Short mmCIF file of C-alpha atoms in Angstrom, two decimals:
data_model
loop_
_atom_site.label_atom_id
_atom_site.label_comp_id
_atom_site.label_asym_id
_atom_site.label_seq_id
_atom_site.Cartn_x
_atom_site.Cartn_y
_atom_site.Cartn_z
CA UNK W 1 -32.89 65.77 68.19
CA UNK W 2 -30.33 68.50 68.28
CA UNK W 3 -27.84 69.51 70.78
CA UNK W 4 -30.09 72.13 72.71
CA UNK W 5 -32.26 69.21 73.20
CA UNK W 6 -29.69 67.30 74.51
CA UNK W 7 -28.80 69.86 76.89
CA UNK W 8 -32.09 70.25 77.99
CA UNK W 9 -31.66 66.36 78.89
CA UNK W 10 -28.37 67.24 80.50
CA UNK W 11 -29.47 69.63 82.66
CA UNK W 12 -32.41 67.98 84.39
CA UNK W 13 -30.27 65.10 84.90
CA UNK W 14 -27.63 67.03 86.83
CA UNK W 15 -29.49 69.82 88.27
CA UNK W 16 -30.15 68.18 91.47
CA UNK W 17 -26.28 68.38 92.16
CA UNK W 18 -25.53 71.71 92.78
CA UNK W 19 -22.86 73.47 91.01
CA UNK W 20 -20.94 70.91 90.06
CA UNK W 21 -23.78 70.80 88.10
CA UNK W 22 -23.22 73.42 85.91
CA UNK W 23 -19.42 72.39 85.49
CA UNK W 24 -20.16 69.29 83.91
CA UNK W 25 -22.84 71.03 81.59
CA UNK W 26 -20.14 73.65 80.77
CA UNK W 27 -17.71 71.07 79.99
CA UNK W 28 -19.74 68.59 78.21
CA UNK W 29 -21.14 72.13 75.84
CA UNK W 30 -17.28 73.04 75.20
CA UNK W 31 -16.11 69.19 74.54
CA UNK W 32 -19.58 69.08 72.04
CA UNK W 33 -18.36 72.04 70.42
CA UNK W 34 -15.03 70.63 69.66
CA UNK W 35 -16.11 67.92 68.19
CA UNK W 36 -18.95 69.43 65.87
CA UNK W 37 -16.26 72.34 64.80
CA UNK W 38 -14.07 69.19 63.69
CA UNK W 39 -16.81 67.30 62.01
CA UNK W 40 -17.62 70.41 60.14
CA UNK W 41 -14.21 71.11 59.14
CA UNK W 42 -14.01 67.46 58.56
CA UNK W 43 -17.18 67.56 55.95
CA UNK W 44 -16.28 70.63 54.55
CA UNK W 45 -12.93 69.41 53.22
CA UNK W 46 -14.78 66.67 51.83
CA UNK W 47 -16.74 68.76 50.16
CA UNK W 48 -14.38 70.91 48.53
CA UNK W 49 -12.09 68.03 47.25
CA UNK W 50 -15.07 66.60 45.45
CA UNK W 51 -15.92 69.76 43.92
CA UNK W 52 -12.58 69.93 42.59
CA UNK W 53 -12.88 66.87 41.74
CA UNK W 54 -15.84 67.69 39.71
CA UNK W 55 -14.16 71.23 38.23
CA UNK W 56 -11.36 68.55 36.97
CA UNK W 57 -13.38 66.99 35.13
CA UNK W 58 -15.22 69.37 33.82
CA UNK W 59 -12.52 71.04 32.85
CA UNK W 60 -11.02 67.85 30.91
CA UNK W 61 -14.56 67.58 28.79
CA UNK W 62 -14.75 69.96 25.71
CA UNK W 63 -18.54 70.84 25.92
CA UNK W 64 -20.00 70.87 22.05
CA UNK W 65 -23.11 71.52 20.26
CA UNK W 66 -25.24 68.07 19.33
CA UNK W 67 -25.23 69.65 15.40
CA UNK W 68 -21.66 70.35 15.73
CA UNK W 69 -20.91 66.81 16.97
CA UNK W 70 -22.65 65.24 13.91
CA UNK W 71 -20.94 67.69 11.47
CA UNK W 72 -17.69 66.87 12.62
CA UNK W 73 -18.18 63.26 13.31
CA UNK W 74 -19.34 63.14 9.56
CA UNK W 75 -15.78 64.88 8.42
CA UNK W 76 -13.80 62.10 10.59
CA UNK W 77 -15.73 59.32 8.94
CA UNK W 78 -14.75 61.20 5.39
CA UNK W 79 -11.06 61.70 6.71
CA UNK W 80 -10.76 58.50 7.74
CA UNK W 81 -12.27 56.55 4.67
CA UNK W 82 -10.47 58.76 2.11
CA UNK W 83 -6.82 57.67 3.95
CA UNK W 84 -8.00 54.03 4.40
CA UNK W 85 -8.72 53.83 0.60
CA UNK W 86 -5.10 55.43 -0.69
CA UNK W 87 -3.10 53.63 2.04
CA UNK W 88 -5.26 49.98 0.29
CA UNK W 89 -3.79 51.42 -3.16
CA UNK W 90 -0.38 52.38 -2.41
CA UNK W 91 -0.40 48.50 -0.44
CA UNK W 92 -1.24 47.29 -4.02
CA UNK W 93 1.09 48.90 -6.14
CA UNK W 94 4.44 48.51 -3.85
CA UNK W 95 3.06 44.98 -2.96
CA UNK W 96 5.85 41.86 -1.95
CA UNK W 97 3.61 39.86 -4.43
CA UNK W 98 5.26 41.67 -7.17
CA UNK W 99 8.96 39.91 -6.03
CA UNK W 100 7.32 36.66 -8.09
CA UNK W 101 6.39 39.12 -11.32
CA UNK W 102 9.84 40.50 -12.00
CA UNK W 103 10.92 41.73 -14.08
CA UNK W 104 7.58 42.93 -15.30
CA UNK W 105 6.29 42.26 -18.69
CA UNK W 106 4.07 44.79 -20.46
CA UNK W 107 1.00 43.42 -18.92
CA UNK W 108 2.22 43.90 -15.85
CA UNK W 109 3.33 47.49 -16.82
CA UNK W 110 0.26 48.31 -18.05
CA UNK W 111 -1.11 46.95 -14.91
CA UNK W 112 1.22 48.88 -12.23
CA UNK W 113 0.19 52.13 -14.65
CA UNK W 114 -3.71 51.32 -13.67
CA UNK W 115 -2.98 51.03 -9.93
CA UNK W 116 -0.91 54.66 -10.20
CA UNK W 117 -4.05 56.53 -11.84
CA UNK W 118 -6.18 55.16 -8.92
CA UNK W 119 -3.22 55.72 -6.27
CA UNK W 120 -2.99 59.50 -7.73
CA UNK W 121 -7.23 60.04 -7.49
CA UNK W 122 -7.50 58.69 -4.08
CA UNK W 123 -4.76 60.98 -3.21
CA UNK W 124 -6.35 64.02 -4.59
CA UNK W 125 -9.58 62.82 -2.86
CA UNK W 126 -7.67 62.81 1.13
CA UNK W 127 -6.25 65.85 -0.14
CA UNK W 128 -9.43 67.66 -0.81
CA UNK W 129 -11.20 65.78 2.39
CA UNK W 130 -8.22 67.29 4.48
CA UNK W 131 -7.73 70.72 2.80
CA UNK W 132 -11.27 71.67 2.81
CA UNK W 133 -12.41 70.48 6.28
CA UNK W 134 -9.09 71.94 8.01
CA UNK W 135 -10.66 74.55 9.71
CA UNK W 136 -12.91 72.29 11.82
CA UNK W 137 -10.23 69.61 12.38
CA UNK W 138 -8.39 70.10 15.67
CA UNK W 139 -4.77 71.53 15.51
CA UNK W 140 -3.30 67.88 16.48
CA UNK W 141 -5.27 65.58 14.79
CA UNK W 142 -4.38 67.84 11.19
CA UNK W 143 -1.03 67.82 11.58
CA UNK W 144 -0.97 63.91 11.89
CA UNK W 145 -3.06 63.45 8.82
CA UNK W 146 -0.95 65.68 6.86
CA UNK W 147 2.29 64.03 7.46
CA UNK W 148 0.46 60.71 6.01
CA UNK W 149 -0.11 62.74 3.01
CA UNK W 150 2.96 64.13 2.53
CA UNK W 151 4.87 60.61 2.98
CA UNK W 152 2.33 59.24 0.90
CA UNK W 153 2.51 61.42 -2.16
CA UNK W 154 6.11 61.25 -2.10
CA UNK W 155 6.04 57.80 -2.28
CA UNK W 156 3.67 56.78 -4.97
CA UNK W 157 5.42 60.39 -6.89
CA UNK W 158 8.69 58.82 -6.48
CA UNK W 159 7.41 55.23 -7.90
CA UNK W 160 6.27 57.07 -11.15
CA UNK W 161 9.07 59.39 -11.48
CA UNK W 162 11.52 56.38 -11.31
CA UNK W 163 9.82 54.09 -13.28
CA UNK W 164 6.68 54.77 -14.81
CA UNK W 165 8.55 57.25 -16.59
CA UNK W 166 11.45 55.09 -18.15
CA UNK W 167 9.59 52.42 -18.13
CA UNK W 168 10.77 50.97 -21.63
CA UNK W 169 14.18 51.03 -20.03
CA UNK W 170 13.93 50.20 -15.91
CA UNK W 171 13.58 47.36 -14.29
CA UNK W 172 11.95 46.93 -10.90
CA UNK W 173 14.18 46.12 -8.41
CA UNK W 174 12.71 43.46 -5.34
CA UNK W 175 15.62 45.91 -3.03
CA UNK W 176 13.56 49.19 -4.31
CA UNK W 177 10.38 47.27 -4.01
CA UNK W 178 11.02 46.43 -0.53
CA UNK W 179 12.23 49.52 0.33
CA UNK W 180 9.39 51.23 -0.94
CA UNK W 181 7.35 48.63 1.16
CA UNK W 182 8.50 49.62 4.12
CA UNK W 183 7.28 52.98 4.05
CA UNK W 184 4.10 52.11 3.42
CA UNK W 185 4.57 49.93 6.51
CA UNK W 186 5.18 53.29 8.12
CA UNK W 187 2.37 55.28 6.57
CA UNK W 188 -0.14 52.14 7.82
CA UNK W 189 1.51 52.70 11.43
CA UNK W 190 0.99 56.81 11.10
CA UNK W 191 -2.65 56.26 9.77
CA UNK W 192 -3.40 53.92 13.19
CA UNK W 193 -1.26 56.59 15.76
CA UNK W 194 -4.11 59.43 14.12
CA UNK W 195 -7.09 57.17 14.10
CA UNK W 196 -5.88 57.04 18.03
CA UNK W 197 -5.69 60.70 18.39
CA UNK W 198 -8.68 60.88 16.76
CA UNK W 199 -10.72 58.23 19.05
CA UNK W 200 -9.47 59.56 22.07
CA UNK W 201 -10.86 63.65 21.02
CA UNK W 202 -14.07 61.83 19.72
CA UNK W 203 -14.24 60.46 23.57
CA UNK W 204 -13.33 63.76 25.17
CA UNK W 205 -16.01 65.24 24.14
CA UNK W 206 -19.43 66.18 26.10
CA UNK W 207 -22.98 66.96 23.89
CA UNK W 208 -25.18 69.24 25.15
CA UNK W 209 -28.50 68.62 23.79
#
């Protein structure tokens, strides 16, 4: 039933009583008005807040291809393993298990030496995993990676420099050794603030199939 049809009602009701008749018909039309204009205004603002609601979020969704997802998921997972494996290396060589070994005999030298050639290859392998899939990592999420590599390759550069290099004639320090530690601490912390960048892109994202 709409509101013709209720005036329809209205009107048989009161048409036995004259003109007053048509006053209250008049007035009950005007008050119906009111109220409908209001509802309408009411639903309509509704309305438009949801769809802005819905352009929000839209808007906060980067839209990509299904292929482009998996390529790029695929370079994370590279990115992310290749950083994992040098940050396990460099926790190896400036280790505080290596307080109880000095000074270091030759074994030990000849051990440290080992862990540097695999420290240097897994760097050259994030390198290479960064380097050649920068153009399809997002602005942000390079930038954090590189500053783990840079802070990493200064660090295990500076541990070869300093003592590989002399080693017939240094002595590892535990106050280097812990020093050295502790930016590797910081590296670790770096490597978990990207992996969070990272996650929360990874989540931003909408496939369309």
């Amino acid at each position: 039933m709409n509101w013709d049809d209720v005036f329809k009602i209205i009107m048989v009701a009161v048409g036995s009583v004259g003109g007053i008749g048509a006053v209250i018909v008049l007035l009950i039309q005007y008050t119906s008005n009111i109220i409908a204009d209001r509802l309408a205004k009411k639903y309509e603002a509704n309305l438009q807040k949801e769809i802005e609601q819905y352009k929000s979020t839209l808007e906060n969704k980067n839209h990509i291809s299904k292929n482009r997802y998996d390529m790029e998921f695929e370079i994370f997972r590279l990115l992310t393993k290749n950083f994992f494996e040098l940050i396990v290396i460099l926790n190896t060589i400036f280790s505080p298990d290596y307080r109880n070994l000095l000074p270091l005999d030759r074994e030990g030298m000849e051990a440290l030496y080992e862990h540097f050639g695999r420290a240097a290859h897994k760097a050259q392998a994030a390198q290479d995993c960064l380097y050649e899939n920068g153009a399809f990592i997002p602005k942000e999420i390079y930038k954090e990676y590189e500053a783990i590599l840079e802070l990493a390759t200064a660090t295990f550069w500076s541990y070869k420099e300093g003592f590989l290099d002399n080693s017939s004639e240094t002595v590892l320090s535990v106050e280097w050794l812990d020093k050295k530690h502790q930016d590797i601490v910081k590296i670790e912390n770096m490597f978990l603030s990207a992996n969070d960048t990272l996650r929360t892109y990874l989540q931003s994202l909408t496939i369309i199939e």
